[in-house]
């Protein structure tokens, strides 16, 4: 998997199978040339979905049509990957 970042602070999530082989990776794409997407907490629910809670300082695309638009201040987000 190839995770590309052109910013100062970004996050990514990688799902591994029971043998330790990477299944997929996810990372928000910063769409406005900004500097950061922070995740403060990650957790996995009973269905093995991964949740991240954090904030972004610029517009970010989380995939599947989910975007945060920059309004001049940091924006809070909750993201779910499964």
Short mmCIF file of N, CA, C and O in Angstrom, two decimals:
data_model
loop_
_atom_site.label_atom_id
_atom_site.label_comp_id
_atom_site.label_asym_id
_atom_site.label_seq_id
_atom_site.Cartn_x
_atom_site.Cartn_y
_atom_site.Cartn_z
N UNK A 1 0.85 -1.18 0.00
CA UNK A 1 0.00 0.00 0.00
C UNK A 1 0.88 1.23 0.00
O UNK A 1 1.94 1.25 0.62
N UNK A 2 0.43 2.25 -0.65
CA UNK A 2 1.19 3.48 -0.75
C UNK A 2 0.41 4.61 -0.09
O UNK A 2 -0.65 4.99 -0.57
N UNK A 3 0.92 5.12 1.01
CA UNK A 3 0.31 6.27 1.69
C UNK A 3 1.14 7.48 1.33
O UNK A 3 2.35 7.51 1.57
N UNK A 4 0.51 8.48 0.75
CA UNK A 4 1.22 9.69 0.34
C UNK A 4 0.73 10.85 1.18
O UNK A 4 -0.47 11.04 1.36
N UNK A 5 1.66 11.62 1.70
CA UNK A 5 1.31 12.83 2.43
C UNK A 5 2.17 13.98 1.94
O UNK A 5 3.34 13.79 1.64
N UNK A 6 1.58 15.14 1.83
CA UNK A 6 2.35 16.32 1.47
C UNK A 6 2.15 17.41 2.52
O UNK A 6 2.35 18.57 2.27
N UNK A 7 1.75 16.99 3.69
CA UNK A 7 1.45 17.93 4.76
C UNK A 7 2.30 17.60 5.98
O UNK A 7 3.01 16.60 6.00
N UNK A 8 2.20 18.41 7.01
CA UNK A 8 3.05 18.20 8.18
C UNK A 8 2.54 17.11 9.10
O UNK A 8 3.33 16.43 9.74
N UNK A 9 1.23 16.91 9.21
CA UNK A 9 0.68 15.90 10.12
C UNK A 9 -0.57 15.29 9.50
O UNK A 9 -1.54 15.99 9.26
N UNK A 10 -0.54 14.01 9.28
CA UNK A 10 -1.67 13.28 8.73
C UNK A 10 -1.80 11.96 9.47
O UNK A 10 -0.89 11.54 10.16
N UNK A 11 -2.92 11.27 9.28
CA UNK A 11 -3.08 9.96 9.87
C UNK A 11 -3.44 8.96 8.78
O UNK A 11 -3.88 9.32 7.70
N UNK A 12 -3.22 7.70 9.09
CA UNK A 12 -3.66 6.63 8.20
C UNK A 12 -4.04 5.43 9.04
O UNK A 12 -3.61 5.29 10.18
N UNK A 13 -4.87 4.57 8.48
CA UNK A 13 -5.32 3.35 9.13
C UNK A 13 -5.04 2.21 8.16
O UNK A 13 -5.32 2.32 6.97
N UNK A 14 -4.47 1.13 8.66
CA UNK A 14 -4.22 -0.07 7.85
C UNK A 14 -4.90 -1.25 8.53
O UNK A 14 -4.78 -1.44 9.74
N UNK A 15 -5.64 -2.04 7.75
CA UNK A 15 -6.28 -3.25 8.28
C UNK A 15 -5.43 -4.45 7.87
O UNK A 15 -5.08 -4.61 6.71
N UNK A 16 -5.10 -5.28 8.88
CA UNK A 16 -4.33 -6.50 8.66
C UNK A 16 -5.19 -7.72 8.93
O UNK A 16 -6.06 -7.69 9.79
N UNK A 17 -4.92 -8.82 8.21
CA UNK A 17 -5.63 -10.06 8.51
C UNK A 17 -4.90 -10.77 9.66
O UNK A 17 -3.89 -10.27 10.18
N UNK A 18 -5.39 -11.92 10.06
CA UNK A 18 -4.83 -12.63 11.21
C UNK A 18 -3.40 -13.11 10.98
O UNK A 18 -2.69 -13.42 11.93
N UNK A 19 -2.96 -13.14 9.71
CA UNK A 19 -1.59 -13.53 9.38
C UNK A 19 -0.65 -12.33 9.30
O UNK A 19 0.53 -12.48 9.01
N UNK A 20 -1.19 -11.12 9.51
CA UNK A 20 -0.36 -9.92 9.46
C UNK A 20 -0.20 -9.33 8.07
O UNK A 20 0.65 -8.47 7.85
N UNK A 21 -1.03 -9.77 7.12
CA UNK A 21 -0.98 -9.26 5.76
C UNK A 21 -1.93 -8.07 5.64
O UNK A 21 -3.11 -8.17 6.01
N UNK A 22 -1.43 -6.97 5.12
CA UNK A 22 -2.26 -5.77 4.97
C UNK A 22 -3.39 -6.02 3.98
O UNK A 22 -3.17 -6.55 2.89
N UNK A 23 -4.62 -5.66 4.39
CA UNK A 23 -5.80 -5.83 3.56
C UNK A 23 -6.18 -4.54 2.83
O UNK A 23 -6.57 -4.57 1.68
N UNK A 24 -6.10 -3.42 3.52
CA UNK A 24 -6.39 -2.12 2.93
C UNK A 24 -5.80 -1.03 3.80
O UNK A 24 -5.45 -1.26 4.96
N UNK A 25 -5.68 0.15 3.23
CA UNK A 25 -5.25 1.32 3.99
C UNK A 25 -6.13 2.51 3.62
O UNK A 25 -6.65 2.57 2.50
N UNK A 26 -6.33 3.41 4.56
CA UNK A 26 -7.15 4.59 4.35
C UNK A 26 -6.45 5.80 4.95
O UNK A 26 -5.82 5.71 6.00
N UNK A 27 -6.58 6.91 4.29
CA UNK A 27 -6.06 8.17 4.79
C UNK A 27 -6.83 9.29 4.11
O UNK A 27 -7.10 9.21 2.91
N UNK A 28 -7.22 10.34 4.85
CA UNK A 28 -7.92 11.44 4.19
C UNK A 28 -6.99 12.19 3.26
O UNK A 28 -5.80 12.30 3.52
N UNK A 29 -7.55 12.67 2.18
CA UNK A 29 -6.78 13.49 1.24
C UNK A 29 -7.05 14.95 1.55
O UNK A 29 -8.18 15.40 1.54
N UNK A 30 -5.99 15.68 1.86
CA UNK A 30 -6.13 17.10 2.13
C UNK A 30 -6.34 17.80 0.79
O UNK A 30 -5.49 17.75 -0.08
N UNK A 31 -7.48 18.46 0.62
CA UNK A 31 -7.85 19.03 -0.68
C UNK A 31 -7.56 20.51 -0.80
O UNK A 31 -7.82 21.09 -1.84
N UNK A 32 -7.03 21.13 0.26
CA UNK A 32 -6.79 22.57 0.19
C UNK A 32 -5.35 22.96 0.47
O UNK A 32 -5.06 24.13 0.69
N UNK A 33 -4.45 21.97 0.47
CA UNK A 33 -3.04 22.29 0.68
C UNK A 33 -2.69 22.64 2.10
O UNK A 33 -1.67 23.26 2.35
N UNK A 34 -3.51 22.25 3.04
CA UNK A 34 -3.28 22.59 4.44
C UNK A 34 -2.27 21.70 5.11
O UNK A 34 -1.58 20.91 4.48
N UNK A 35 -2.21 21.79 6.42
CA UNK A 35 -1.12 21.17 7.14
C UNK A 35 -1.46 19.97 8.01
O UNK A 35 -0.57 19.27 8.39
N UNK A 36 -2.71 19.74 8.37
CA UNK A 36 -2.90 18.66 9.33
C UNK A 36 -4.30 18.06 9.36
O UNK A 36 -5.28 18.73 9.10
N UNK A 37 -4.31 16.77 9.66
CA UNK A 37 -5.48 15.99 10.03
C UNK A 37 -5.03 15.15 11.23
O UNK A 37 -4.17 14.29 11.08
N UNK A 38 -5.54 15.43 12.40
CA UNK A 38 -5.16 14.72 13.62
C UNK A 38 -6.26 13.76 14.05
O UNK A 38 -7.43 14.10 13.99
N UNK A 39 -5.85 12.59 14.52
CA UNK A 39 -6.77 11.67 15.18
C UNK A 39 -6.37 11.61 16.65
O UNK A 39 -5.23 11.31 16.98
N UNK A 40 -7.32 11.93 17.53
CA UNK A 40 -7.05 11.90 18.96
C UNK A 40 -7.32 10.53 19.56
O UNK A 40 -6.68 10.14 20.53
N UNK A 41 -8.29 9.79 19.01
CA UNK A 41 -8.65 8.47 19.53
C UNK A 41 -9.06 7.55 18.38
O UNK A 41 -9.71 7.98 17.44
N UNK A 42 -8.67 6.31 18.50
CA UNK A 42 -9.10 5.24 17.59
C UNK A 42 -9.70 4.12 18.44
O UNK A 42 -9.23 3.84 19.54
N UNK A 43 -10.75 3.49 17.94
CA UNK A 43 -11.27 2.31 18.61
C UNK A 43 -11.93 1.39 17.59
O UNK A 43 -12.29 1.81 16.50
N UNK A 44 -12.06 0.12 17.97
CA UNK A 44 -12.66 -0.91 17.12
C UNK A 44 -13.90 -1.42 17.84
O UNK A 44 -13.85 -1.75 19.02
N UNK A 45 -15.02 -1.50 17.11
CA UNK A 45 -16.25 -2.00 17.73
C UNK A 45 -16.35 -3.51 17.58
O UNK A 45 -15.46 -4.16 17.04
N UNK A 46 -17.45 -4.08 18.05
CA UNK A 46 -17.63 -5.54 18.04
C UNK A 46 -17.76 -6.12 16.63
O UNK A 46 -17.61 -7.32 16.44
N UNK A 47 -18.03 -5.26 15.63
CA UNK A 47 -18.10 -5.70 14.23
C UNK A 47 -16.79 -5.49 13.50
O UNK A 47 -16.72 -5.61 12.28
N UNK A 48 -15.74 -5.10 14.23
CA UNK A 48 -14.41 -4.82 13.68
C UNK A 48 -14.35 -3.58 12.79
O UNK A 48 -13.46 -3.46 11.96
N UNK A 49 -15.31 -2.68 12.96
CA UNK A 49 -15.23 -1.38 12.29
C UNK A 49 -14.28 -0.51 13.10
O UNK A 49 -14.24 -0.58 14.33
N UNK A 50 -13.51 0.33 12.41
CA UNK A 50 -12.53 1.20 13.05
C UNK A 50 -13.08 2.63 13.04
O UNK A 50 -13.49 3.14 11.99
N UNK A 51 -13.10 3.26 14.20
CA UNK A 51 -13.57 4.63 14.32
C UNK A 51 -12.40 5.52 14.72
O UNK A 51 -11.59 5.14 15.57
N UNK A 52 -12.33 6.69 14.12
CA UNK A 52 -11.34 7.69 14.50
C UNK A 52 -12.04 8.98 14.84
O UNK A 52 -13.01 9.37 14.18
N UNK A 53 -11.57 9.65 15.88
CA UNK A 53 -12.11 10.93 16.31
C UNK A 53 -10.96 11.92 16.30
O UNK A 53 -9.91 11.66 16.87
N UNK A 54 -11.16 13.05 15.64
CA UNK A 54 -10.08 14.02 15.58
C UNK A 54 -10.52 15.35 15.01
O UNK A 54 -11.70 15.69 15.05
N UNK A 55 -9.56 16.07 14.45
CA UNK A 55 -9.86 17.36 13.86
C UNK A 55 -8.93 17.66 12.70
O UNK A 55 -7.85 17.08 12.58
N UNK A 56 -9.39 18.54 11.84
CA UNK A 56 -8.66 18.90 10.63
C UNK A 56 -8.58 20.41 10.54
O UNK A 56 -9.52 21.11 10.89
N UNK A 57 -7.46 20.90 10.05
CA UNK A 57 -7.28 22.34 9.91
C UNK A 57 -7.58 22.85 8.51
O UNK A 57 -7.55 24.05 8.28
N UNK A 58 -7.90 21.96 7.60
CA UNK A 58 -8.17 22.35 6.22
C UNK A 58 -9.18 21.40 5.62
O UNK A 58 -9.56 20.42 6.24
N UNK A 59 -9.61 21.66 4.40
CA UNK A 59 -10.58 20.79 3.74
C UNK A 59 -9.96 19.42 3.51
O UNK A 59 -8.81 19.32 3.06
N UNK A 60 -10.71 18.37 3.81
CA UNK A 60 -10.21 17.01 3.66
C UNK A 60 -11.28 16.13 3.07
O UNK A 60 -12.46 16.26 3.37
N UNK A 61 -10.85 15.19 2.22
CA UNK A 61 -11.73 14.21 1.59
C UNK A 61 -11.47 12.86 2.24
O UNK A 61 -10.38 12.31 2.13
N UNK A 62 -12.47 12.31 2.92
CA UNK A 62 -12.34 11.04 3.61
C UNK A 62 -12.77 9.86 2.74
O UNK A 62 -12.81 8.73 3.19
N UNK A 63 -13.08 10.10 1.48
CA UNK A 63 -13.50 9.04 0.58
C UNK A 63 -14.99 8.81 0.64
O UNK A 63 -15.69 9.29 1.54
N UNK A 64 -15.52 8.12 -0.34
CA UNK A 64 -16.96 7.80 -0.43
C UNK A 64 -17.84 9.04 -0.36
O UNK A 64 -18.95 9.00 0.17
N UNK A 65 -17.33 10.16 -0.84
CA UNK A 65 -18.11 11.39 -0.89
C UNK A 65 -18.17 12.17 0.40
O UNK A 65 -18.89 13.15 0.52
N UNK A 66 -17.40 11.76 1.42
CA UNK A 66 -17.40 12.45 2.71
C UNK A 66 -16.27 13.47 2.74
O UNK A 66 -15.10 13.12 2.61
N UNK A 67 -16.64 14.74 2.90
CA UNK A 67 -15.65 15.82 2.92
C UNK A 67 -15.89 16.75 4.10
O UNK A 67 -17.01 16.91 4.56
N UNK A 68 -14.81 17.34 4.57
CA UNK A 68 -14.87 18.44 5.54
C UNK A 68 -14.40 19.67 4.80
O UNK A 68 -13.33 19.67 4.19
N UNK A 69 -15.18 20.73 4.83
CA UNK A 69 -14.81 21.98 4.17
C UNK A 69 -14.24 22.94 5.21
O UNK A 69 -14.81 23.14 6.28
N UNK A 70 -13.13 23.54 4.88
CA UNK A 70 -12.45 24.46 5.78
C UNK A 70 -13.22 25.76 5.87
O UNK A 70 -13.58 26.36 4.87
N UNK A 71 -13.48 26.20 7.12
CA UNK A 71 -14.23 27.44 7.33
C UNK A 71 -13.42 28.49 8.08
O UNK A 71 -13.97 29.43 8.62
N UNK A 72 -12.11 28.32 8.12
CA UNK A 72 -11.25 29.28 8.80
C UNK A 72 -10.79 28.82 10.17
O UNK A 72 -9.93 29.44 10.78
N UNK A 73 -11.38 27.73 10.69
CA UNK A 73 -10.99 27.18 11.98
C UNK A 73 -10.91 25.66 11.86
O UNK A 73 -11.37 25.08 10.89
N UNK A 74 -10.34 25.02 12.86
CA UNK A 74 -10.27 23.56 12.86
C UNK A 74 -11.66 22.97 12.96
O UNK A 74 -12.54 23.52 13.62
N UNK A 75 -11.87 21.83 12.28
CA UNK A 75 -13.16 21.15 12.27
C UNK A 75 -13.01 19.76 12.89
O UNK A 75 -12.07 19.04 12.60
N UNK A 76 -13.97 19.38 13.69
CA UNK A 76 -14.03 18.09 14.37
C UNK A 76 -14.57 17.04 13.40
O UNK A 76 -15.41 17.34 12.57
N UNK A 77 -14.10 15.80 13.51
CA UNK A 77 -14.68 14.73 12.70
C UNK A 77 -14.69 13.42 13.46
O UNK A 77 -13.92 13.20 14.38
N UNK A 78 -15.61 12.54 13.03
CA UNK A 78 -15.64 11.14 13.42
C UNK A 78 -15.67 10.37 12.11
O UNK A 78 -16.51 10.62 11.26
N UNK A 79 -14.74 9.46 11.93
CA UNK A 79 -14.67 8.70 10.69
C UNK A 79 -14.77 7.20 11.02
O UNK A 79 -14.30 6.76 12.07
N UNK A 80 -15.44 6.44 10.15
CA UNK A 80 -15.61 5.01 10.34
C UNK A 80 -15.08 4.28 9.12
O UNK A 80 -15.42 4.61 7.98
N UNK A 81 -14.23 3.29 9.35
CA UNK A 81 -13.72 2.43 8.28
C UNK A 81 -14.07 1.00 8.63
O UNK A 81 -13.98 0.59 9.78
N UNK A 82 -14.50 0.21 7.62
CA UNK A 82 -14.78 -1.20 7.87
C UNK A 82 -14.38 -2.05 6.70
O UNK A 82 -13.99 -1.59 5.69
#
